[in-house]
Amino acid sequence: MRRAALAKPIPAFEASQSFKETEMTVALITGASSGIGSIYASRLAARGHDLVLVARAADRLNALAEELRSTHGVNIEVITADLTDAAQLGTVEQRLRADPPVDILVNNAGAGVAGGLANSDPAALENLLRLNTLAPTLLAAAAVDGMVKRGGGSIVNIGSVLGLLPEYAPGIYAATKSYMLTLSQSLHTEVGGQGIYVQAVLPAATRTEFYARMGGDISAMPAAMEADDLVDAALSGFDQKELVTIPPIPDVAAWEAFEQARMTMAGGFTNTKPAERYRA
Ligand SMILES: NC(=O)c1ccc[n+]([C@@H]2O[C@H](COP(=O)([O-])OP(=O)(O)OC[C@H]3O[C@@H](n4cnc5c(N)ncnc54)[C@H](OP(=O)(O)O)[C@@H]3O)[C@@H](O)[C@H]2O)c1
């Protein structure tokens, strides 16, 4: 049996050598009307970035925009868009391809859906896939074009630890979130060497409106992180240029061991014969 050379690992926590520090002036944040996205907006405005805020709730976006303009003196655009709607998503894609250029895309908007796959509503499943996977993919594609031409930019994708722990989430939510991790790793491999920084942020339970929107109750969770703490940790990971940021895990060695196991397994992927255990 021919053994493959160990695949080149994709370091998860690395200082990207090729990352080019550019003047990060404009950040576009999806799902900025509440929870994690609204904290990202506050923190990035405090860092001096102009913002493009995207969500459906125009009143909440406008109130946040007004507050951040007056507190931080930054320019803020508001785009009211339902990201499950192709035409409205297209408006946000157009903005990402327009000037002034967007230097940081935070793909944060997302939702869950209660229940499993059996007896599910196909329309609800489709909507969730549009919001949690299709929209961030098309927005990243729209953003990265210009970033590659300019030689710099950052794309932050909000996943979830449930992408690594699907046993705890019935239905398709965990799968949509593991998609965000894989997309980030692929994108990093594709454009990380061209000055583009990609980060996947994997929150665990975080105190936001997320659970209430699904008809759930965050107080029923055994523990939850405050959204401020989550975003501050995510931005620390951003500053350290981590590819994957998992704020609650105490020791990064756990993630590194997980990645090492993946690469050990990858050593067998190019074998041309099935493993011994499958040969009667
Ligand atoms: N909270 C947690 O425990 C947790 C854990 C892991 C990962 N996450 C992830 O974190 C991200 C942010 O969630 P959150 O916890 O901050 O929850 P949240 O408070 O419910 O925020 C969700 C945001 O997404 C926006 N949104 C929802 N549907 C949309 C649509 N169709 N079009 C455009 N925007 C839409 C919402 O704004 P509008 O309603 O105004 O559109 C809101 O701003 C999500 O991707 C979620 O999967 C959360």
CSV table of N, CA, C and O and ligand atoms in Angstrom, one decimal, residues 30-37 54-57 60 81-84 107-111 131-132 158-161 173 177 202-211 213 218, ligand 1:
chain,number,residue,atom,x,y,z
A,30,THR,N,-22.9,42.4,8.7
A,30,THR,CA,-24.3,41.9,8.5
A,30,THR,C,-24.8,41.5,9.9
A,30,THR,O,-24.1,41.1,10.7
A,31,GLY,N,-26.1,41.7,10.0
A,31,GLY,CA,-26.8,41.4,11.3
A,31,GLY,C,-26.3,42.3,12.4
A,31,GLY,O,-26.1,42.0,13.5
A,32,ALA,N,-26.2,43.6,12.0
A,32,ALA,CA,-25.7,44.6,12.9
A,32,ALA,C,-26.8,45.2,13.8
A,32,ALA,O,-26.5,46.0,14.7
A,33,SER,N,-28.0,44.8,13.6
A,33,SER,CA,-29.1,45.4,14.4
A,33,SER,C,-29.2,44.9,15.8
A,33,SER,O,-30.0,45.5,16.6
A,34,SER,N,-28.6,43.8,16.1
A,34,SER,CA,-28.7,43.2,17.5
A,34,SER,C,-27.5,42.3,17.8
A,34,SER,O,-26.7,42.0,16.9
A,35,GLY,N,-27.4,41.9,19.1
A,35,GLY,CA,-26.5,40.9,19.5
A,35,GLY,C,-25.0,41.1,19.1
A,35,GLY,O,-24.5,42.2,19.2
A,36,ILE,N,-24.4,40.1,18.6
A,36,ILE,CA,-23.0,40.1,18.3
A,36,ILE,C,-22.7,41.2,17.2
A,36,ILE,O,-21.7,41.9,17.3
A,37,GLY,N,-23.5,41.3,16.2
A,37,GLY,CA,-23.3,42.2,15.1
A,37,GLY,C,-23.3,43.7,15.6
A,37,GLY,O,-22.5,44.5,15.2
A,54,VAL,N,-25.8,46.4,8.0
A,54,VAL,CA,-26.8,45.6,7.2
A,54,VAL,C,-27.7,44.8,8.1
A,54,VAL,O,-27.2,44.0,9.0
A,55,ALA,N,-29.0,44.8,8.0
A,55,ALA,CA,-30.0,43.9,8.6
A,55,ALA,C,-31.3,44.3,8.1
A,55,ALA,O,-31.5,45.2,7.2
A,56,ARG,N,-32.4,43.7,8.6
A,56,ARG,CA,-33.8,44.0,8.2
A,56,ARG,C,-34.4,45.1,9.0
A,56,ARG,O,-35.1,45.9,8.4
A,57,ALA,N,-34.0,45.2,10.2
A,57,ALA,CA,-34.7,46.2,11.1
A,57,ALA,C,-34.1,47.6,10.9
A,57,ALA,O,-33.2,48.0,11.6
A,60,ARG,N,-33.8,50.0,14.1
A,60,ARG,CA,-32.7,49.6,15.0
A,60,ARG,C,-31.3,50.0,14.4
A,60,ARG,O,-30.5,50.5,15.0
A,81,ALA,N,-31.8,45.2,4.4
A,81,ALA,CA,-31.8,44.1,3.5
A,81,ALA,C,-32.2,42.8,4.2
A,81,ALA,O,-31.6,42.5,5.2
A,82,ASP,N,-33.1,42.1,3.6
A,82,ASP,CA,-33.3,40.7,4.0
A,82,ASP,C,-32.4,39.8,3.2
A,82,ASP,O,-32.5,39.7,1.9
A,83,LEU,N,-31.4,39.2,3.8
A,83,LEU,CA,-30.3,38.5,3.1
A,83,LEU,C,-30.8,37.2,2.5
A,83,LEU,O,-30.1,36.5,1.8
A,84,THR,N,-32.0,36.8,2.8
A,84,THR,CA,-32.6,35.6,2.2
A,84,THR,C,-33.2,35.9,0.8
A,84,THR,O,-33.6,35.0,0.1
A,107,ASN,N,-19.2,38.7,8.3
A,107,ASN,CA,-20.4,37.9,7.9
A,107,ASN,C,-21.0,37.3,9.2
A,107,ASN,O,-20.6,36.2,9.6
A,108,ASN,N,-21.9,38.1,9.8
A,108,ASN,CA,-22.4,37.8,11.1
A,108,ASN,C,-23.8,37.3,11.1
A,108,ASN,O,-24.2,36.5,11.9
A,109,ALA,N,-24.6,37.9,10.2
A,109,ALA,CA,-26.1,37.6,10.3
A,109,ALA,C,-26.3,36.1,10.2
A,109,ALA,O,-25.7,35.4,9.4
A,110,GLY,N,-27.2,35.6,11.0
A,110,GLY,CA,-27.5,34.2,11.0
A,110,GLY,C,-28.6,33.9,12.0
A,110,GLY,O,-29.0,34.8,12.8
A,111,ALA,N,-29.1,32.7,11.9
A,111,ALA,CA,-30.3,32.3,12.7
A,111,ALA,C,-30.3,30.8,12.9
A,111,ALA,O,-29.5,30.1,12.2
A,131,LEU,N,-29.7,32.2,4.4
A,131,LEU,CA,-29.1,33.2,5.4
A,131,LEU,C,-27.8,32.8,5.9
A,131,LEU,O,-26.8,33.6,6.0
A,132,ASN,N,-27.6,31.5,6.3
A,132,ASN,CA,-26.4,31.1,7.0
A,132,ASN,C,-25.3,30.6,6.1
A,132,ASN,O,-24.1,30.6,6.5
A,158,ILE,N,-18.7,34.4,11.1
A,158,ILE,CA,-19.1,33.9,12.4
A,158,ILE,C,-19.7,32.5,12.2
A,158,ILE,O,-20.8,32.3,11.6
A,159,GLY,N,-19.0,31.5,12.7
A,159,GLY,CA,-19.5,30.2,12.8
A,159,GLY,C,-20.1,29.8,14.1
A,159,GLY,O,-20.8,30.7,14.7
A,160,SER,N,-19.8,28.7,14.6
A,160,SER,CA,-20.3,28.3,15.9
A,160,SER,C,-19.6,27.0,16.4
A,160,SER,O,-19.2,26.2,15.5
A,161,VAL,N,-19.4,26.9,17.7
A,161,VAL,CA,-18.8,25.6,18.2
A,161,VAL,C,-19.7,24.4,17.8
A,161,VAL,O,-19.2,23.3,17.8
A,173,TYR,N,-28.7,23.4,11.6
A,173,TYR,CA,-28.0,24.6,12.0
A,173,TYR,C,-26.5,24.3,12.1
A,173,TYR,O,-25.6,25.0,11.6
A,177,LYS,N,-23.1,25.9,10.2
A,177,LYS,CA,-22.0,26.6,10.8
A,177,LYS,C,-20.6,25.9,10.6
A,177,LYS,O,-19.6,26.5,10.5
A,202,LEU,N,-15.8,31.2,16.3
A,202,LEU,CA,-16.7,30.1,16.7
A,202,LEU,C,-17.2,30.4,18.1
A,202,LEU,O,-16.6,30.0,19.1
A,203,PRO,N,-18.3,31.1,18.2
A,203,PRO,CA,-18.9,31.3,19.6
A,203,PRO,C,-19.5,30.1,20.1
A,203,PRO,O,-20.0,29.3,19.3
A,204,ALA,N,-19.6,29.9,21.4
A,204,ALA,CA,-20.5,29.0,22.1
A,204,ALA,C,-21.7,29.8,22.5
A,204,ALA,O,-21.9,30.9,22.0
A,205,ALA,N,-22.5,29.3,23.4
A,205,ALA,CA,-23.7,30.0,23.8
A,205,ALA,C,-23.4,31.4,24.2
A,205,ALA,O,-22.5,31.6,25.1
A,206,THR,N,-24.1,32.4,23.6
A,206,THR,CA,-23.8,33.8,23.9
A,206,THR,C,-25.1,34.5,24.1
A,206,THR,O,-26.1,34.2,23.4
A,207,ARG,N,-25.1,35.4,25.1
A,207,ARG,CA,-26.4,36.0,25.5
A,207,ARG,C,-26.8,37.1,24.4
A,207,ARG,O,-26.3,38.2,24.4
A,208,THR,N,-27.7,36.7,23.5
A,208,THR,CA,-28.2,37.6,22.5
A,208,THR,C,-29.7,37.2,22.3
A,208,THR,O,-30.3,36.4,23.0
A,209,GLU,N,-30.3,37.8,21.2
A,209,GLU,CA,-31.7,37.5,20.9
A,209,GLU,C,-31.8,36.2,20.1
A,209,GLU,O,-33.0,35.8,19.8
A,210,PHE,N,-30.7,35.5,19.9
A,210,PHE,CA,-30.7,34.3,19.0
A,210,PHE,C,-31.7,33.3,19.4
A,210,PHE,O,-32.5,32.8,18.6
A,211,TYR,N,-31.7,32.9,20.7
A,211,TYR,CA,-32.6,31.8,21.2
A,211,TYR,C,-34.0,32.3,21.2
A,211,TYR,O,-34.9,31.5,20.8
A,213,ARG,N,-35.5,34.3,19.3
A,213,ARG,CA,-36.0,34.4,17.9
A,213,ARG,C,-36.5,33.0,17.4
A,213,ARG,O,-37.3,32.9,16.5
A,218,ILE,N,-32.6,31.8,26.4
A,218,ILE,CA,-31.2,31.7,26.8
A,218,ILE,C,-31.0,31.4,28.2
A,218,ILE,O,-30.0,30.7,28.6
B,1,LIG,N1,-26.0,33.6,20.4
B,1,LIG,C1,-25.3,32.4,20.3
B,1,LIG,O1,-25.4,31.6,21.3
B,1,LIG,C2,-24.5,32.1,19.1
B,1,LIG,C3,-23.6,31.0,19.2
B,1,LIG,C4,-22.9,30.6,18.1
B,1,LIG,C5,-23.0,31.4,16.9
B,1,LIG,N2,-23.9,32.4,16.9
B,1,LIG,C6,-24.0,33.1,15.6
B,1,LIG,O2,-23.8,34.5,15.8
B,1,LIG,C7,-24.3,35.3,14.8
B,1,LIG,C8,-25.1,36.5,15.3
B,1,LIG,O3,-26.2,36.0,16.1
B,1,LIG,P1,-26.6,36.6,17.5
B,1,LIG,O4,-26.3,35.6,18.5
B,1,LIG,O5,-26.0,38.0,17.6
B,1,LIG,O6,-28.2,36.7,17.3
B,1,LIG,P2,-29.2,37.9,17.1
B,1,LIG,O7,-29.1,38.8,18.2
B,1,LIG,O8,-30.5,37.2,16.8
B,1,LIG,O9,-28.7,38.6,15.8
B,1,LIG,C9,-28.9,38.1,14.5
B,1,LIG,C10,-28.7,39.2,13.5
B,1,LIG,O10,-28.9,38.7,12.2
B,1,LIG,C11,-29.9,39.5,11.5
B,1,LIG,N3,-30.7,38.8,10.6
B,1,LIG,C12,-31.5,37.7,10.9
B,1,LIG,N4,-32.1,37.3,9.8
B,1,LIG,C13,-31.8,38.1,8.8
B,1,LIG,C14,-32.1,38.2,7.4
B,1,LIG,N5,-33.0,37.4,6.9
B,1,LIG,N6,-31.5,39.2,6.7
B,1,LIG,C15,-30.6,40.1,7.3
B,1,LIG,N7,-30.3,40.0,8.5
B,1,LIG,C16,-30.8,39.1,9.3
B,1,LIG,C17,-30.7,40.1,12.6
B,1,LIG,O11,-31.3,41.4,12.3
B,1,LIG,P3,-32.8,41.7,11.7
B,1,LIG,O12,-33.7,40.9,12.5
B,1,LIG,O13,-32.9,43.2,11.9
B,1,LIG,O14,-32.7,41.3,10.2
B,1,LIG,C18,-29.7,40.4,13.7
B,1,LIG,O15,-29.0,41.6,13.5
B,1,LIG,C19,-25.2,34.3,14.0
B,1,LIG,O16,-24.6,33.9,12.8
B,1,LIG,C20,-25.3,33.1,14.9
B,1,LIG,O17,-25.5,31.9,14.2
B,1,LIG,C21,-24.6,32.8,17.9
